[in-house]
Short mmCIF file of C-alpha atoms in Angstrom, two decimals:
data_model
loop_
_atom_site.label_atom_id
_atom_site.label_comp_id
_atom_site.label_asym_id
_atom_site.label_seq_id
_atom_site.Cartn_x
_atom_site.Cartn_y
_atom_site.Cartn_z
CA MET G 1 201.15 -259.02 209.48
CA GLN G 2 198.22 -256.58 209.67
CA LEU G 3 199.10 -252.96 208.91
CA PHE G 4 197.42 -249.67 209.66
CA LYS G 5 195.28 -248.56 206.70
CA GLU G 6 195.24 -244.83 206.02
CA ILE G 7 191.65 -243.56 206.15
CA VAL G 8 192.37 -239.83 206.07
CA LYS G 9 195.78 -238.67 204.84
CA GLU G 10 198.32 -238.39 207.69
CA THR G 11 195.51 -238.19 210.28
CA VAL G 12 193.29 -241.31 210.73
CA PHE G 13 194.51 -244.88 210.44
CA ARG G 14 192.75 -248.19 211.11
CA LEU G 15 194.18 -251.52 212.17
CA GLU G 16 191.91 -254.54 211.72
CA MET G 17 192.55 -257.66 213.74
CA PRO G 18 193.03 -260.90 211.76
CA ASN G 19 190.15 -262.54 213.61
CA GLN G 20 187.34 -261.55 215.98
CA LYS G 21 188.92 -263.30 218.95
CA LEU G 22 191.58 -260.58 218.94
CA GLY G 23 189.01 -257.86 219.28
CA ALA G 24 187.61 -254.82 217.52
CA PRO G 25 189.58 -252.69 215.02
CA ILE G 26 192.00 -250.17 216.52
CA THR G 27 191.99 -246.58 215.27
CA LEU G 28 195.00 -244.26 215.43
CA VAL G 29 194.38 -240.52 215.16
CA THR G 30 197.39 -238.26 214.73
CA ILE G 31 196.38 -234.65 215.17
CA SER G 32 197.51 -231.46 216.99
CA ASN G 33 200.93 -233.01 217.60
CA GLN G 34 199.37 -235.83 219.60
CA ASN G 35 198.62 -239.51 219.00
CA PHE G 36 195.27 -240.92 220.11
CA LEU G 37 194.48 -244.62 220.12
CA ILE G 38 190.84 -245.72 220.12
CA ASN G 39 190.44 -249.29 221.44
CA CYS G 40 193.24 -251.78 221.93
CA GLY G 41 191.95 -255.26 221.12
CA SER G 42 190.74 -258.00 223.37
CA CYS G 43 193.90 -259.49 224.91
CA ASP G 44 197.64 -259.26 225.43
CA ALA G 45 198.30 -260.74 221.97
CA SER G 46 196.25 -258.02 220.31
CA VAL G 47 198.75 -255.49 221.63
CA ALA G 48 202.04 -257.40 221.64
CA ASP G 49 201.68 -259.37 218.41
CA HIS G 50 199.59 -256.98 216.26
CA LEU G 51 199.41 -253.39 217.55
CA VAL G 52 203.11 -253.02 218.43
CA PRO G 53 204.42 -254.34 215.06
CA ALA G 54 201.90 -252.24 213.15
CA LEU G 55 202.98 -249.10 214.98
CA LYS G 56 206.62 -249.99 214.35
CA LYS G 57 205.92 -250.12 210.58
CA LYS G 58 204.69 -246.54 210.93
CA LYS G 59 207.87 -245.60 212.80
CA LEU G 60 205.89 -245.21 216.00
CA SER G 61 206.02 -246.96 219.38
CA LEU G 62 203.53 -247.27 222.18
CA SER G 63 205.48 -244.71 224.16
CA LYS G 64 204.53 -242.15 221.49
CA ILE G 65 200.82 -242.67 222.17
CA ASN G 66 199.45 -239.80 224.30
CA TYR G 67 195.94 -241.12 225.01
CA LEU G 68 194.07 -244.39 224.88
CA MET G 69 190.30 -244.16 224.57
CA PHE G 70 187.47 -246.64 224.07
CA THR G 71 184.19 -246.81 222.14
CA ASP G 72 182.75 -249.01 224.92
CA CYS G 73 183.89 -251.07 227.91
CA HIS G 74 183.44 -254.55 226.37
CA PRO G 75 186.35 -257.00 226.31
CA GLU G 76 186.90 -256.69 222.50
CA CYS G 77 187.74 -253.02 223.01
CA ILE G 78 189.51 -252.83 226.37
CA GLY G 79 191.02 -256.29 226.91
CA GLY G 80 194.49 -255.27 225.74
CA ALA G 81 194.68 -252.18 228.00
CA HIS G 82 196.54 -253.82 230.84
CA LYS G 83 199.28 -255.14 228.51
CA LEU G 84 199.49 -251.75 226.77
CA LYS G 85 200.01 -250.02 230.13
CA GLN G 86 202.65 -252.56 231.10
CA LEU G 87 204.58 -251.82 227.89
CA ALA G 88 203.99 -248.04 227.98
CA PRO G 89 203.14 -246.81 231.48
CA GLY G 90 203.10 -243.20 230.30
CA VAL G 91 200.05 -243.69 228.06
CA ARG G 92 197.08 -241.87 229.63
CA ILE G 93 193.61 -243.36 229.52
CA LEU G 94 190.76 -241.02 228.66
CA ALA G 95 187.25 -242.14 229.59
CA THR G 96 183.77 -240.63 229.86
CA SER G 97 182.08 -240.67 233.27
CA TYR G 98 180.13 -243.88 232.44
CA GLN G 99 183.26 -245.57 231.15
CA ALA G 100 185.50 -244.48 234.05
CA GLU G 101 183.15 -246.17 236.52
CA LYS G 102 182.90 -249.38 234.48
CA LEU G 103 186.62 -249.61 233.88
CA LYS G 104 187.07 -250.08 237.63
CA ASN G 105 185.50 -253.52 237.34
CA PRO G 106 184.66 -254.47 233.72
CA VAL G 107 183.93 -258.10 234.59
CA PHE G 108 181.22 -257.04 237.04
CA HIS G 109 179.87 -254.71 234.32
CA MET G 110 179.55 -257.61 231.90
CA ILE G 111 177.82 -259.81 234.49
CA GLU G 112 175.44 -256.94 235.23
CA ARG G 113 174.79 -256.47 231.51
CA TRP G 114 173.56 -260.05 231.27
CA SER G 115 171.62 -260.09 234.56
CA ASP G 116 168.27 -260.53 232.74
CA PHE G 117 169.43 -263.67 230.94
CA PRO G 118 172.40 -265.17 232.79
CA ASP G 119 171.73 -268.68 231.46
CA TRP G 120 171.84 -267.42 227.89
CA ALA G 121 174.85 -265.14 228.07
CA PRO G 122 177.94 -265.80 225.97
CA PRO G 123 180.98 -267.19 227.79
CA LEU G 124 182.54 -264.48 229.91
CA ARG G 125 185.91 -263.49 228.52
CA GLU G 126 188.75 -263.02 230.95
CA ILE G 127 190.16 -259.54 231.16
CA GLY G 128 193.46 -260.40 232.78
CA GLY G 129 194.82 -257.85 235.20
CA MET G 130 192.50 -255.11 234.05
CA LEU G 131 192.86 -251.50 235.16
CA ALA G 132 192.90 -250.74 238.87
CA SER G 133 190.41 -248.14 239.98
CA ASN G 134 193.17 -245.67 240.84
CA GLU G 135 195.22 -246.21 237.67
CA ASN G 136 195.50 -243.05 235.59
CA VAL G 137 191.92 -243.00 234.21
CA GLU G 138 190.97 -239.46 233.36
CA ASN G 139 187.34 -238.38 233.12
CA LYS G 140 187.46 -235.64 230.51
CA ASP G 141 185.23 -234.36 227.70
CA GLY G 142 187.93 -234.85 225.08
CA PHE G 143 189.67 -232.13 223.11
CA GLU G 144 188.73 -229.69 220.37
CA CYS G 145 190.48 -231.99 217.87
CA ILE G 146 188.71 -235.18 219.03
CA TYR G 147 185.76 -235.52 221.41
CA PRO G 148 183.12 -238.09 222.42
CA ILE G 149 179.56 -238.15 221.10
CA PRO G 150 177.10 -239.97 223.46
CA ALA G 151 176.07 -243.20 221.76
CA ALA G 152 174.25 -245.35 224.32
CA GLY G 153 171.91 -248.13 223.29
CA HIS G 154 174.19 -251.02 222.44
CA ASP G 155 175.53 -250.33 225.93
CA SER G 156 175.44 -247.33 228.30
CA SER G 157 179.24 -246.99 228.00
CA CYS G 158 179.19 -246.49 224.21
CA VAL G 159 180.53 -243.32 222.67
CA CYS G 160 181.59 -242.33 219.17
CA TRP G 161 184.77 -240.31 218.84
CA HIS G 162 184.43 -237.42 216.42
CA VAL G 163 187.40 -235.88 214.57
CA PRO G 164 185.81 -232.66 213.31
CA SER G 165 188.71 -231.48 211.12
CA CYS G 166 188.04 -234.38 208.70
CA ASP G 167 184.52 -235.22 209.88
CA VAL G 168 185.35 -238.82 210.82
CA LEU G 169 183.19 -240.59 213.37
CA ILE G 170 184.73 -243.64 215.11
CA CYS G 171 181.63 -245.62 216.13
CA GLY G 172 182.83 -249.05 217.22
CA GLY G 173 179.77 -251.11 218.09
CA ALA G 174 177.41 -248.13 218.59
CA LEU G 175 175.81 -248.80 215.19
CA GLN G 176 174.59 -252.37 214.92
CA GLY G 177 173.06 -252.58 211.44
CA ARG G 178 171.42 -256.05 211.24
CA GLY G 179 173.90 -257.46 213.76
CA ALA G 180 177.04 -259.52 213.79
CA LYS G 181 176.77 -262.71 211.73
CA ASP G 182 177.14 -265.01 214.75
CA HIS G 183 174.49 -263.04 216.71
CA GLY G 184 171.89 -263.04 213.95
CA ILE G 185 170.49 -259.71 215.14
CA ALA G 186 171.50 -256.21 216.16
CA CYS G 187 172.41 -256.13 219.84
CA TYR G 188 171.31 -253.35 222.22
CA ASN G 189 169.83 -253.16 225.70
CA ASP G 190 168.07 -249.79 225.47
CA LEU G 191 165.89 -249.21 222.42
CA THR G 192 165.09 -245.54 223.13
CA ALA G 193 168.76 -244.68 223.60
CA TYR G 194 169.75 -246.65 220.50
CA LEU G 195 167.25 -244.80 218.28
CA GLU G 196 168.45 -241.51 219.75
CA THR G 197 172.02 -242.47 218.84
CA ILE G 198 171.08 -243.19 215.24
CA GLU G 199 169.26 -239.83 215.06
CA ARG G 200 172.13 -237.94 216.72
CA ILE G 201 174.72 -239.34 214.29
CA GLY G 202 172.48 -238.42 211.40
CA TYR G 203 172.63 -234.76 212.37
CA LEU G 204 176.32 -234.65 213.12
CA GLY G 205 177.46 -233.33 209.72
CA SER G 206 179.28 -230.03 209.42
CA GLY G 207 176.89 -227.21 210.27
CA ASP G 208 178.63 -224.62 208.08
CA THR G 209 178.03 -226.69 204.95
CA GLY G 210 174.50 -227.80 205.80
CA LYS G 211 175.65 -231.42 205.37
CA ARG G 212 173.67 -233.81 207.50
CA PHE G 213 175.87 -236.90 207.74
CA PRO G 214 179.49 -237.47 208.79
CA SER G 215 181.95 -237.91 205.91
CA ILE G 216 183.27 -241.25 207.20
CA LEU G 217 181.86 -243.78 209.70
CA LEU G 218 184.31 -246.30 211.21
CA CYS G 219 182.36 -249.24 212.64
CA ASN G 220 183.23 -252.73 213.86
CA GLU G 221 183.86 -255.40 211.23
CA GLY G 222 181.41 -258.21 210.55
CA ILE G 223 178.19 -256.17 211.04
CA GLU G 224 175.50 -257.10 208.55
CA GLY G 225 174.37 -254.18 206.45
CA ILE G 226 177.21 -251.82 207.44
CA SER G 227 180.72 -251.64 206.09
CA GLY G 228 183.57 -251.32 208.57
CA VAL G 229 184.58 -248.16 206.69
CA THR G 230 181.66 -246.19 205.25
CA GLU G 231 182.54 -243.14 203.19
CA GLY G 232 180.40 -240.43 201.63
CA GLU G 233 177.08 -238.90 202.67
CA GLU G 234 174.94 -241.27 200.65
CA ASP G 235 176.52 -244.43 202.06
CA CYS G 236 176.46 -243.01 205.61
CA ARG G 237 172.76 -242.29 205.16
CA LYS G 238 172.16 -245.87 203.98
CA ALA G 239 174.06 -247.26 207.00
CA LEU G 240 171.91 -245.30 209.42
CA LYS G 241 168.77 -246.30 207.53
CA THR G 242 169.80 -249.97 207.83
CA CYS G 243 170.09 -249.60 211.61
CA ARG G 244 166.67 -247.95 211.93
CA SER G 245 165.01 -250.39 209.50
CA ALA G 246 166.34 -253.40 211.46
CA ALA G 247 165.02 -251.97 214.75
CA ASP G 248 161.62 -251.29 213.20
CA GLY G 249 161.55 -254.89 211.94
CA TYR G 250 162.21 -256.29 215.43
CA ASP G 251 159.49 -254.04 216.81
CA LYS G 252 157.00 -255.31 214.27
CA PHE G 253 157.84 -258.95 214.99
CA LEU G 254 157.47 -258.34 218.72
CA HIS G 255 154.01 -256.77 218.31
CA ASN G 256 152.85 -259.55 215.97
CA TYR G 257 154.14 -262.16 218.44
CA MET G 258 152.29 -260.57 221.34
CA ARG G 259 149.09 -260.31 219.37
CA SER G 260 149.18 -263.86 218.03
CA HIS G 261 149.86 -265.29 221.51
CA GLY G 262 147.48 -262.95 223.38
CA LEU G 263 150.27 -261.49 225.56
CA ASN G 264 151.07 -258.12 227.03
CA SER G 265 154.63 -256.83 227.43
CA GLU G 266 154.93 -258.24 230.97
CA MET G 267 154.05 -261.80 229.91
CA ILE G 268 156.68 -262.36 227.19
CA ASP G 269 158.90 -265.44 227.36
CA TYR G 270 161.90 -264.09 225.43
CA HIS G 271 163.52 -267.47 224.86
CA ASP G 272 160.30 -268.68 223.24
CA LEU G 273 160.10 -265.47 221.21
CA VAL G 274 163.60 -265.66 219.75
CA THR G 275 163.19 -269.40 219.06
CA GLU G 276 160.19 -268.46 216.97
CA TYR G 277 162.03 -265.51 215.38
CA PHE G 278 164.92 -267.59 213.94
CA PRO G 279 164.36 -270.39 211.47
CA LYS G 280 165.89 -273.52 212.94
CA GLU G 281 168.67 -273.64 210.33
CA LYS G 282 169.64 -270.01 211.02
CA ARG G 283 169.44 -270.06 214.79
CA PRO G 284 172.65 -268.66 216.37
CA GLU G 285 174.54 -270.71 218.91
CA CYS G 286 173.99 -268.01 221.56
CA LEU G 287 170.43 -266.73 221.78
CA GLY G 288 171.23 -264.25 224.51
CA PHE G 289 171.97 -261.35 222.15
CA ALA G 290 168.54 -261.64 220.51
CA MET G 291 166.88 -262.00 223.89
CA MET G 292 168.54 -258.82 225.09
CA THR G 293 167.45 -256.84 222.02
CA PHE G 294 163.83 -258.03 222.13
CA LYS G 295 163.77 -257.34 225.88
CA ALA G 296 164.79 -253.74 225.06
CA HIS G 297 161.77 -253.49 222.73
CA GLY G 298 159.50 -255.10 225.31
CA ARG G 299 160.71 -252.68 227.96
CA ALA G 300 160.12 -249.70 225.69
CA LYS G 301 156.57 -250.92 224.99
CA GLN G 302 155.95 -251.48 228.67
CA ASN G 303 157.10 -247.89 229.42
CA ALA G 304 154.91 -246.54 226.63
CA ASP G 305 151.89 -248.39 227.98
CA ALA G 306 152.44 -247.25 231.57
#
């Protein structure tokens, strides 16, 4: 059985799922006499078979959770919400304005996300019985003890949750490094927003100490170039540098591809581009993630040339 790992003494705990099909890691923050849960796995089993037993080992139950929040509105983060609410109706859901709108119909949101490349999208995961539009979703700017930092880029619904008392930043998929192993590339649909997120996180350190970087970054597992738990200013700096370096590398490839093929940004065939980008033996099963990322670079270039 997976257990919560203590990240910060008596305050921040992390539960990793045994496999990616069960979703992103779940973070528990216990502070100011309240319990906050960030993300809840991808499905009913994530909650019933993993979260509930892990909480029980900590002498907690779902009914003791005050708020459920998300780092984004993708299935791996929100898919267990309906089951959680069934088991603990009193848990309140806290969402930013972007998230609150997308939580009304997350399946439509995922279809919209892949509207540029519907034929190359990954299989759409079911989000069984997801939240009704009128179901206890609060649009609020967080609390003094934990609050959201805008982190668009990977998706417009992305936020990082900052716990200032211990300077922990719960990032989820907001930082992409060199991408998940099965994607072969960092995944984002807005390059400008993604670079702004990297820069914003870099300047989030405690102002009174002059420290530039958060003390601890909690990211999704399986991201190339970034540890799921990154501790210390130097390692946090390296993680952000990895994200920026990867994006710069994609930009360079795109420009070289356009030049060698005599194309402008409006003429790019993104399937052809990513086929050329990946060596045949390293080509991921789903090319859609790479197509989305390179389209974000192409769109930024098109905007810059306008």
